[in-house]
Every structure is written in C-alpha cells, then in structure tokens.
Tab-separated table of C-alpha atoms in Angstrom:
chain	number	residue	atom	x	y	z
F	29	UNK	CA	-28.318	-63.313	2.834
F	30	UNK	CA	-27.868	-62.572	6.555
F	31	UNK	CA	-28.666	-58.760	7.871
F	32	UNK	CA	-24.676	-57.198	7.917
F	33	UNK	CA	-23.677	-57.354	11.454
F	34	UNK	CA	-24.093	-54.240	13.235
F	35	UNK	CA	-22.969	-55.114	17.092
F	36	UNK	CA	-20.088	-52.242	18.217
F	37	UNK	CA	-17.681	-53.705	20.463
F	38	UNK	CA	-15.849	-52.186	23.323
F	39	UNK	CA	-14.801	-50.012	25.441
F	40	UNK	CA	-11.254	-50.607	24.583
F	41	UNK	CA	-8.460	-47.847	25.872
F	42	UNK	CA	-7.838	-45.735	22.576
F	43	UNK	CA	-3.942	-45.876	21.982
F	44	UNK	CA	-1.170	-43.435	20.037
F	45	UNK	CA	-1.766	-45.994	16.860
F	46	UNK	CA	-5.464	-45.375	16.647
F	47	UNK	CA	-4.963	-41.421	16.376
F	48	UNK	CA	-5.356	-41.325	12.319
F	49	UNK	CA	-8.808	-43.894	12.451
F	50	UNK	CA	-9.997	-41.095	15.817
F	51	UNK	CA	-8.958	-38.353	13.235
F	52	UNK	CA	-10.828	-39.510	10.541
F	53	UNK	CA	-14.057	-40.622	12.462
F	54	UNK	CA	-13.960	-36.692	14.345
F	55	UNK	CA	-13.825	-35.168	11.112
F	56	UNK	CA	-16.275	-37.110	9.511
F	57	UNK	CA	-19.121	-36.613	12.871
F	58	UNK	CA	-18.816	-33.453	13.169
F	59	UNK	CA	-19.010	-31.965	9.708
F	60	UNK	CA	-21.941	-34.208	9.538
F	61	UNK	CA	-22.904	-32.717	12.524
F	62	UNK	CA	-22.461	-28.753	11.118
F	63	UNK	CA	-24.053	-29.729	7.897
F	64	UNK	CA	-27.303	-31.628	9.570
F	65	UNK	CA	-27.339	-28.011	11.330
F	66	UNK	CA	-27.325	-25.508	8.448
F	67	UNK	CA	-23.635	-25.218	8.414
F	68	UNK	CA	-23.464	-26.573	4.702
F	69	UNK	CA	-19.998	-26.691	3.203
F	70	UNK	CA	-18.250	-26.467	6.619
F	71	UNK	CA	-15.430	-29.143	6.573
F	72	UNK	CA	-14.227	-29.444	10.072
F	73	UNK	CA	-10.504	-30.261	9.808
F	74	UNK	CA	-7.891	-33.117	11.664
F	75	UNK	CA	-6.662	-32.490	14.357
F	76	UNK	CA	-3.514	-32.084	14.902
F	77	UNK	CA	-1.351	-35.788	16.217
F	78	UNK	CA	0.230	-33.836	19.166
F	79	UNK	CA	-3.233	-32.653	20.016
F	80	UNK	CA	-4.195	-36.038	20.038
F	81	UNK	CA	-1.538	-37.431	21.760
F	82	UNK	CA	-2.551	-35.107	24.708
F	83	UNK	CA	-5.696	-35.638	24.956
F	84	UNK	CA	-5.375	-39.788	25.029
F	85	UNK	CA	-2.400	-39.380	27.710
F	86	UNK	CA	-4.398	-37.329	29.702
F	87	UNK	CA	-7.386	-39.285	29.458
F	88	UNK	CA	-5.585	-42.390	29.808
F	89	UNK	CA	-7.707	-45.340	30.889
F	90	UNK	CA	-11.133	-43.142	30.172
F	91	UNK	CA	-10.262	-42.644	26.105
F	92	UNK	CA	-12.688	-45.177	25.082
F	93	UNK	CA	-13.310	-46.725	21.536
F	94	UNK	CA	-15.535	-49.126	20.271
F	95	UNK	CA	-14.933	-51.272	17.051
F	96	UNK	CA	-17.121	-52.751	14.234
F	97	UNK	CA	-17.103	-56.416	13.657
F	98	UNK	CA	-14.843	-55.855	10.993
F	99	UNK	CA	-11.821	-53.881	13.432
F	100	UNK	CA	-12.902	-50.480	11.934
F	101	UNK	CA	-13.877	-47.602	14.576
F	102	UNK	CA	-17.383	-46.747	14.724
F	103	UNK	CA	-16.963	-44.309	18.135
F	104	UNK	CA	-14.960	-42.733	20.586
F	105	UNK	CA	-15.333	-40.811	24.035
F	106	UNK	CA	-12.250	-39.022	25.404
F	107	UNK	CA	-13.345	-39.134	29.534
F	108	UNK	CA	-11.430	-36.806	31.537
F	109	UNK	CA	-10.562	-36.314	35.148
F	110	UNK	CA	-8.482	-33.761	37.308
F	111	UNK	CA	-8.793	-34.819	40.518
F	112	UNK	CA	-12.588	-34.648	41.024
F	113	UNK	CA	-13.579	-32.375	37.898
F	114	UNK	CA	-14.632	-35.226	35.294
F	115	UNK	CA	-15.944	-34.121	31.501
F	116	UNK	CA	-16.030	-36.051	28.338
F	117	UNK	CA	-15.110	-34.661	24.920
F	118	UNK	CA	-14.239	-35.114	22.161
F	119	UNK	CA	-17.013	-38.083	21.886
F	120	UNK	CA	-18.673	-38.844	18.461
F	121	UNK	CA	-20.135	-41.891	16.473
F	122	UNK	CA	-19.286	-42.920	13.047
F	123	UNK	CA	-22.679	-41.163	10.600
F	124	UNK	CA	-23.769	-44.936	9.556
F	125	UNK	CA	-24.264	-45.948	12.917
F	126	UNK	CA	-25.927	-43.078	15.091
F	127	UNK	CA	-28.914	-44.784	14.887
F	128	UNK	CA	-27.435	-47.916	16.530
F	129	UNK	CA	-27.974	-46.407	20.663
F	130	UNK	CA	-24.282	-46.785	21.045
F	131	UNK	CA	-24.104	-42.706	21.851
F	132	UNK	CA	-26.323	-43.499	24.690
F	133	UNK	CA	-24.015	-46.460	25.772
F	134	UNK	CA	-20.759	-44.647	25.549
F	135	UNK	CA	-21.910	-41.257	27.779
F	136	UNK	CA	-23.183	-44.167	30.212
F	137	UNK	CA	-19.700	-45.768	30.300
F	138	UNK	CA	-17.958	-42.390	30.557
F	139	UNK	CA	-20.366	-41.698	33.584
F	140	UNK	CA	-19.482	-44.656	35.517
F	141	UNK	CA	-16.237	-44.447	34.959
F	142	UNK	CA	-15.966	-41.336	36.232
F	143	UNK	CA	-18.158	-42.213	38.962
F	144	UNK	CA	-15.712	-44.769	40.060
F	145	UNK	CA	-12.947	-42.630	40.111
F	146	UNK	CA	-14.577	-40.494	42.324
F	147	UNK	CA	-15.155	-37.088	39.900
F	148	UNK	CA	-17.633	-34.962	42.217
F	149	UNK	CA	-18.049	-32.660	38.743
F	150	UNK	CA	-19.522	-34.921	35.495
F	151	UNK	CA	-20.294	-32.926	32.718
F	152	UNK	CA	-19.636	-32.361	28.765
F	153	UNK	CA	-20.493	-29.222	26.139
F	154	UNK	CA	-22.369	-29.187	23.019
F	155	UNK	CA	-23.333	-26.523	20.943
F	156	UNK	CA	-26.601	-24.330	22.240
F	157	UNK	CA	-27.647	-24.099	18.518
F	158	UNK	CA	-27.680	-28.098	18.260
F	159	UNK	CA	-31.329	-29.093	19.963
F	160	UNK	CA	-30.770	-32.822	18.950
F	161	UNK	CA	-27.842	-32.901	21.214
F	162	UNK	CA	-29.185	-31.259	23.727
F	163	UNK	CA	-32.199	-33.168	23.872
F	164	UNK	CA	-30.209	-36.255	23.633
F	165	UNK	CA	-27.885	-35.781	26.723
F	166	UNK	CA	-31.164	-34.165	28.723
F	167	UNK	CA	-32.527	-37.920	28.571
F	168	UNK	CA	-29.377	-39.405	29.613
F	169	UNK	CA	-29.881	-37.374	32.880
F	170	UNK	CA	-27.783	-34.115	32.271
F	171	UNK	CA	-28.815	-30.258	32.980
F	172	UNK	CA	-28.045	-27.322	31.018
F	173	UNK	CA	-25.496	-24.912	33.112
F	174	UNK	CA	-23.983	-21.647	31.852
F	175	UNK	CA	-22.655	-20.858	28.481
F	176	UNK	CA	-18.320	-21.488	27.673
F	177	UNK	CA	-17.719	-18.430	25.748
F	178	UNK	CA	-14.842	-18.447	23.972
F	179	UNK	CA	-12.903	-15.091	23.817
F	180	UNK	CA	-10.463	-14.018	21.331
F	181	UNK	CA	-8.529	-10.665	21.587
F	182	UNK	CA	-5.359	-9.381	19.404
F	183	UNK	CA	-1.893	-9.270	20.979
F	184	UNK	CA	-0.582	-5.853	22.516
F	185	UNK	CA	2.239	-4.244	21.958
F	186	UNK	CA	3.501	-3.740	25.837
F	187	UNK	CA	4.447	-6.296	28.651
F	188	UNK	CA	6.160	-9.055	30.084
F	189	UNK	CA	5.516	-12.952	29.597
F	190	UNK	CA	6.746	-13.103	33.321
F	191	UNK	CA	7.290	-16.296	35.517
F	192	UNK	CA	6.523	-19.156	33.019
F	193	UNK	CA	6.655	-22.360	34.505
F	194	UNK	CA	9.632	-23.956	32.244
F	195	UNK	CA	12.193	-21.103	32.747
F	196	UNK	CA	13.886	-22.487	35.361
F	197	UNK	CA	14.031	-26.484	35.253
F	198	UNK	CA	15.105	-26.977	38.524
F	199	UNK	CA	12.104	-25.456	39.962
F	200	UNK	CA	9.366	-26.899	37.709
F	201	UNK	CA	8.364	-29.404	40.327
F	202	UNK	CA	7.951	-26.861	43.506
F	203	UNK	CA	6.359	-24.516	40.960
F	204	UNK	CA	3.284	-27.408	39.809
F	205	UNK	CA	3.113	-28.266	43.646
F	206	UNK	CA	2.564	-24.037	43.943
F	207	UNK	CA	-0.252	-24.228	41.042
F	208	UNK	CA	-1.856	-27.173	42.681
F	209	UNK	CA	-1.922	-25.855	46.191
F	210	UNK	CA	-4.054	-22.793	44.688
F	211	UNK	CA	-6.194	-25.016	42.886
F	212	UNK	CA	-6.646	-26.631	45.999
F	213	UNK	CA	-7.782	-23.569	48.082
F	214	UNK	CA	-9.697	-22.271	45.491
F	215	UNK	CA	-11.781	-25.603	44.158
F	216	UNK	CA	-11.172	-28.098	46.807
F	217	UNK	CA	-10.782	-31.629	44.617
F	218	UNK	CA	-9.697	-30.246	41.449
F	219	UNK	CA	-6.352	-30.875	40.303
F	220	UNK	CA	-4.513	-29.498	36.796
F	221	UNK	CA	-1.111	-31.371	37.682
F	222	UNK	CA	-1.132	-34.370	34.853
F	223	UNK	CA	-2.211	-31.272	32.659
F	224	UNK	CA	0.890	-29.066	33.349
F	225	UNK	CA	2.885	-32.062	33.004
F	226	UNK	CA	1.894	-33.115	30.046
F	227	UNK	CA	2.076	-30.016	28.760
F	228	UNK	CA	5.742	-29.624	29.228
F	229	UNK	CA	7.217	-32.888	28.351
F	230	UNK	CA	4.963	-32.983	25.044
F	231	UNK	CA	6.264	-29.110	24.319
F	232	UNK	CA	2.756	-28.026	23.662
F	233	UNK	CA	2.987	-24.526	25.745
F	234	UNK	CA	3.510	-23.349	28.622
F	235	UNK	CA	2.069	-22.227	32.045
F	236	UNK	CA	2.281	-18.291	33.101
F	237	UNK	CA	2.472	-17.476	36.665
F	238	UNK	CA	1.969	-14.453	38.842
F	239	UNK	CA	2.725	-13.853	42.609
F	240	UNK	CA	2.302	-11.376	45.045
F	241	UNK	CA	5.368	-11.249	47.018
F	242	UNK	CA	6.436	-14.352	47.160
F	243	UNK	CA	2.965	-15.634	46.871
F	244	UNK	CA	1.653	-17.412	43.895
F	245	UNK	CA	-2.136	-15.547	42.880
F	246	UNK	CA	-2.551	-16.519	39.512
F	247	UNK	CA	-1.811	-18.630	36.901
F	248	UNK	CA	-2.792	-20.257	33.385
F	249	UNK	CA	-2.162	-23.499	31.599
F	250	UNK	CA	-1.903	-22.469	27.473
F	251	UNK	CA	-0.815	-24.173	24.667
F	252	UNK	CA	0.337	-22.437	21.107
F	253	UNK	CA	0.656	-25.489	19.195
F	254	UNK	CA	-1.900	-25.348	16.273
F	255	UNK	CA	-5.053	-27.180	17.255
F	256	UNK	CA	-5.855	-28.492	13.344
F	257	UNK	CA	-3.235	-29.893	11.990
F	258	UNK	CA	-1.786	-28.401	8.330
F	259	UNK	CA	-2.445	-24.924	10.367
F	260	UNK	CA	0.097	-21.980	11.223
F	261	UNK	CA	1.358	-21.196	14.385
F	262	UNK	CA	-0.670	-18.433	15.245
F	263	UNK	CA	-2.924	-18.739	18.232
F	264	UNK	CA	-2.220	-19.105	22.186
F	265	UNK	CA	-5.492	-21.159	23.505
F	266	UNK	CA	-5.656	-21.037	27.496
F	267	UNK	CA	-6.874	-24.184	28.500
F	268	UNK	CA	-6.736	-23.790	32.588
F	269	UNK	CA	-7.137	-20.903	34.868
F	270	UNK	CA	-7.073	-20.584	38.496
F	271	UNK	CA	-6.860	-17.039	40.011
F	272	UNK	CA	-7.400	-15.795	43.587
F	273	UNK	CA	-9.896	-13.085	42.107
F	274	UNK	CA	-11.048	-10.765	39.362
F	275	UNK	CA	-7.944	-8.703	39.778
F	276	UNK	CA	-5.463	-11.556	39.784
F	277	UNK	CA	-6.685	-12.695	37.096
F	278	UNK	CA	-6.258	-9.433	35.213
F	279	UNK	CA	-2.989	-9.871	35.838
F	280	UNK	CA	-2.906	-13.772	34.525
F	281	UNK	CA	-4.186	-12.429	31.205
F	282	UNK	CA	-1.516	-9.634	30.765
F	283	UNK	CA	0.914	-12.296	31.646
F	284	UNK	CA	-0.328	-15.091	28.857
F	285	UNK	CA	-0.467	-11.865	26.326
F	286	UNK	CA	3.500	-11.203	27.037
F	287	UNK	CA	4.207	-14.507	26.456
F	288	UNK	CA	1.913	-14.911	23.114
F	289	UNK	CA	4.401	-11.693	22.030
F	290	UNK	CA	7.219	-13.648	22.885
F	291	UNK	CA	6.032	-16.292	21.142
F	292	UNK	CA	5.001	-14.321	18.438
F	293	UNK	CA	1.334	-15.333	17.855
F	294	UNK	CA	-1.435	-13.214	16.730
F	295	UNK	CA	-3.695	-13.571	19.159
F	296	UNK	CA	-4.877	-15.291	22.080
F	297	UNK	CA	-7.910	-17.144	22.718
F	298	UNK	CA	-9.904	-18.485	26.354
F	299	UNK	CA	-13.185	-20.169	27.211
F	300	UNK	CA	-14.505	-18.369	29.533
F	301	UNK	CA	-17.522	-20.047	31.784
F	302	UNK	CA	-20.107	-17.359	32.494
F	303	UNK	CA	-20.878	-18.475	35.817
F	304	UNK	CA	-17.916	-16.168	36.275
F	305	UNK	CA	-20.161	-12.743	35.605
F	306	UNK	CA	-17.408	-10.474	36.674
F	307	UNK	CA	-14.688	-12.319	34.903
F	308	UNK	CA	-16.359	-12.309	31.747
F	309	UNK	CA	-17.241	-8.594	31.737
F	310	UNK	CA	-13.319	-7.711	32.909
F	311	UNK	CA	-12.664	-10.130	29.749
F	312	UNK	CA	-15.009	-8.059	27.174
F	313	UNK	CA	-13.626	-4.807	28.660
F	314	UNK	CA	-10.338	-5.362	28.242
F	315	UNK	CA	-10.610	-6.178	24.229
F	316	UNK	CA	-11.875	-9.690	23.925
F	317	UNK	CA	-14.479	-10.392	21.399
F	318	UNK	CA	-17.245	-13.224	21.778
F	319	UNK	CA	-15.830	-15.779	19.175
F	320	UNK	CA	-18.059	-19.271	19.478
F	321	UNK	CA	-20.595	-20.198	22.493
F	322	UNK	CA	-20.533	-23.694	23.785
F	323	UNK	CA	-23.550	-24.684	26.541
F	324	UNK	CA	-22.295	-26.587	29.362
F	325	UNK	CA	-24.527	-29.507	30.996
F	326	UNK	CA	-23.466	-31.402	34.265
F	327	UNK	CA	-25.100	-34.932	34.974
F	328	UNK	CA	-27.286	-35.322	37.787
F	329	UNK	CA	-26.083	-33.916	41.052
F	330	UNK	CA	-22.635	-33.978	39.812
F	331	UNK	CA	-22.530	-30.205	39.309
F	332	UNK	CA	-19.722	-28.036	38.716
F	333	UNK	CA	-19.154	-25.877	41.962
F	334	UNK	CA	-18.133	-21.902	41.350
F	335	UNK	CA	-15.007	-20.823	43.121
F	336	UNK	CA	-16.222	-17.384	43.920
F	337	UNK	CA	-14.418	-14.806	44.761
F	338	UNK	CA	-11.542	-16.933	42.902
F	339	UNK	CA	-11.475	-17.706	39.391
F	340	UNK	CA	-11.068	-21.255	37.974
F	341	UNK	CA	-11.924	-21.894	34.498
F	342	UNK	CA	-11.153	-25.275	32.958
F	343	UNK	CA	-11.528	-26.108	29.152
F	344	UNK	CA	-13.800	-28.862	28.554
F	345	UNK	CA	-12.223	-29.293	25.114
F	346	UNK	CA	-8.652	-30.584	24.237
C-alpha cells in the first residue's frame, strides 16, 4: 500500500465559509500548543464568527490556507498590513502535520507577501514561555523585541465616554481622515483606516477620541464584542492606540473607560508594547494589572520603529 499522501496545498485566500474548519484547526493547535507546554487541561476555546470575519476582511488577500489532498485544512496564517506595519497572527498547523516544514513555508509566504506590499514593519508574537517557537521563528530570520503586556483594570465609577467616532454619522468620514492624519505624524507609514472601518460597519466597537481645542490628540480603536464565542459581553479590548504623548494618552484611557461604563462591561483590557517605558508605568499606576505577556519578534531589518514622545500601540492579535 502506497505511503498516505502528505503534500499541503496552497496558499489559497481563506474565505467567510472556511471560518468553522479555521475555528476548529485554532482550537485544536493551540491547546496542543498549552498542553505540549505544561498547561495540561487548558482547552482554548472558538472564536467567536464576527471575530473571524474581521480578521479575514482585514487581512484580505494575506489570510492564507493550505489544504490536504483530501480538501481538509491542515494550516492557516492571517497576514496583516496597515499601511506599512505588517504582522501575522493567528497562524497555526493542524497537530498531525507540524512535522511536515509547512510552518516554515507559510511565515515565508506571509513575509513576501508583505514584502511586496511594501510593509517597512514584519513581525508576529508568541509566547516568551514557548522556547520551541521562539527558536523556530529565530531560524526563519526574526529577532526578539520587547514584551506586549496585556493590561486589565476594573471599570470606574466617574467619567465621560466622550467623542466616539459613530455618534455623529455624518462626520465619521472627516473624523477617520482626523485619526489617520495623527497616525501619520506620529508613525509615518502606518495606517489604522480599514481597521476603523471595519470596525463600524461589522458593529464590533467603537473608536474614542480626544482633542485639544479643536485638535484631535488622542484616540483608540476597541472592540466589546466577546472574543470566544459562547462568552458574555463583558470586556472592552483596545486594539489600536495613537496618542500625541504620555498625557494624551491618559486622557485616551479615561475616555475608553467612560465608554466601557456606557457600555456596561466589567472591565477593560490593552496590550501594551513596553518599548513604551513611560506608557506602561502611567498604565500600572493608574490600576492596570499585568494579565498575560506576549514577546514580540520583527524579521530582519523590518523592525518596528517607536513613535516617541507619541504613543502608538497596535495589537498584533485579532
């Protein structure tokens, strides 16, 4: 009897249908992952659809599966770009066939894809407690960077969602050109538009905004739809930040806080890059608590520039 074929085919663009196989696979990888790591009995969940539906619409042509020769998924790498900031995640092979070299293929695809679209920033996370992994993308030609922290604090009791993005309808497009033209000055390249955009037509959150005058100085891309699916409503994740400094972004936070109230979620949750020293320690003084660590790693001179004295924190995670 012939050896079963074990060839993976692809890329091909991952599409809305393909969400429960991409669910299943996730799940599968990762808990493998967690267990293979001394997290026995950890059962990482789904994700939730609209989650997914996000994160393929804003990959678009860089959510990449490959197929067995059978049709069934075997991997998947969700390649991201905004503007010239590129990153990859989720990505994960199917536990039968991570010793095939088609994790090594699929990071090579998602780097020359984003190479080609021009990304000046190529990078992914992993977990700092996961050596394997780390090892594994060190060969491919990435470099440890700072830690993602991610922060969770409990809601306050006092003030204001302020300017959110949606409030007024009519203005929605002046307001995303306002967000982008502060991206702009702070991290020349980068661009959260499709982000905000999606955002709002797929009702997954909201953006808060804060001026100074008349001038925009702050604001934050969050959603508050559960990440797993099955879960409550109970969380506001902040997935972009830009801010002109330390202080604006004080004021970003108190702003996404109001608007968690409003909302009425518990609490509210950011991943904060420690390349931003002062950021992080205004962060852990004003009530956050250190919830998960992520390291991030940036491929070859495609490194992630620091917007200093601005703030710009971007979520390398859907």
């Amino acid at each position: 009897m012939p050896p079963p074929d074990r060839t993976s085919y692809g890329p091909e663009q991952a599409m809305a249908r393909d969400i429960e196989p991409l669910n299943r696979l996730f799940s599968e990888a990762f808990t493998d992952r967690y267990g293979r790591d001394g997290l026995v009995g950890v059962r990482v969940p789904h994700l939730s659809p609209l989650v997914w539906r996000y994160a393929l619409e804003d990959a678009g042509p860089g959510a990449m599966l490959w197929r067995d020769a059978e049709g069934a998924l075997t991997a998947f790498n969700m390649v991201h770009r905004s503007g010239t900031e590129g990153w990859m995640g989720p990505l994960a092979v199917r536990p039968d066939r991570q010793a095939d070299g088609l994790g090594s293929t699929m990071v090579r695809a998602g780097v020359e894809w984003l190479k080609g679209q021009g990304a000046r920033t190529i990078g992914l996370e992993t977990m700092p407690r996961t050596v394997e992994n780390i090892g594994f993308y060190s060969r491919l030609g990435f470099r440890p960077e700072h830690l993602t922290i991610t922060l969770v604090r409990e809601v306050g009791r006092g003030g204001a969602a302020g300017e959110l993005l949606s409030q007024s309808p009519h203005e929605v497009e002046s307001r995303i050109t306002e967000c982008r033209q502060l991206t702009e000055r702070l991290m020349p390249g980068v661009d959260y538009t499709r982000e905000l955009v999606l955002t709002r037509e797929l009702r997954l959150g909201d953006t808060s905004m804060v001026r100074e005058g008349s001038e925009l100085i702050g604001f934050a891309l969050w959603h508050s739809t559960p990440l797993a699916a099955g879960r409550p409503r109970d969380e506001l994740r902040v997935l972009k930040v830009a801010a002109r400094d330390v202080d604006a972004l004080a004021l970003v936070i108190a702003a996404v806080d109001g608007a968690a109230r409003e909302e009425r979620l518990r609490r509210v949750s950011l991943r904060c890059q420690t390349a931003y020293a002062e950021a992080y320690a205004m962060l852990i003084a004003s009530g956050f608590r250190v919830h998960w660590t992520d390291l991030r790693m940036t491929w070859g001179e495609y490194r992630e520039p620091i917007a200093e004295p601005g703030v710009v924190m971007s979520n390398w995670e859907i």
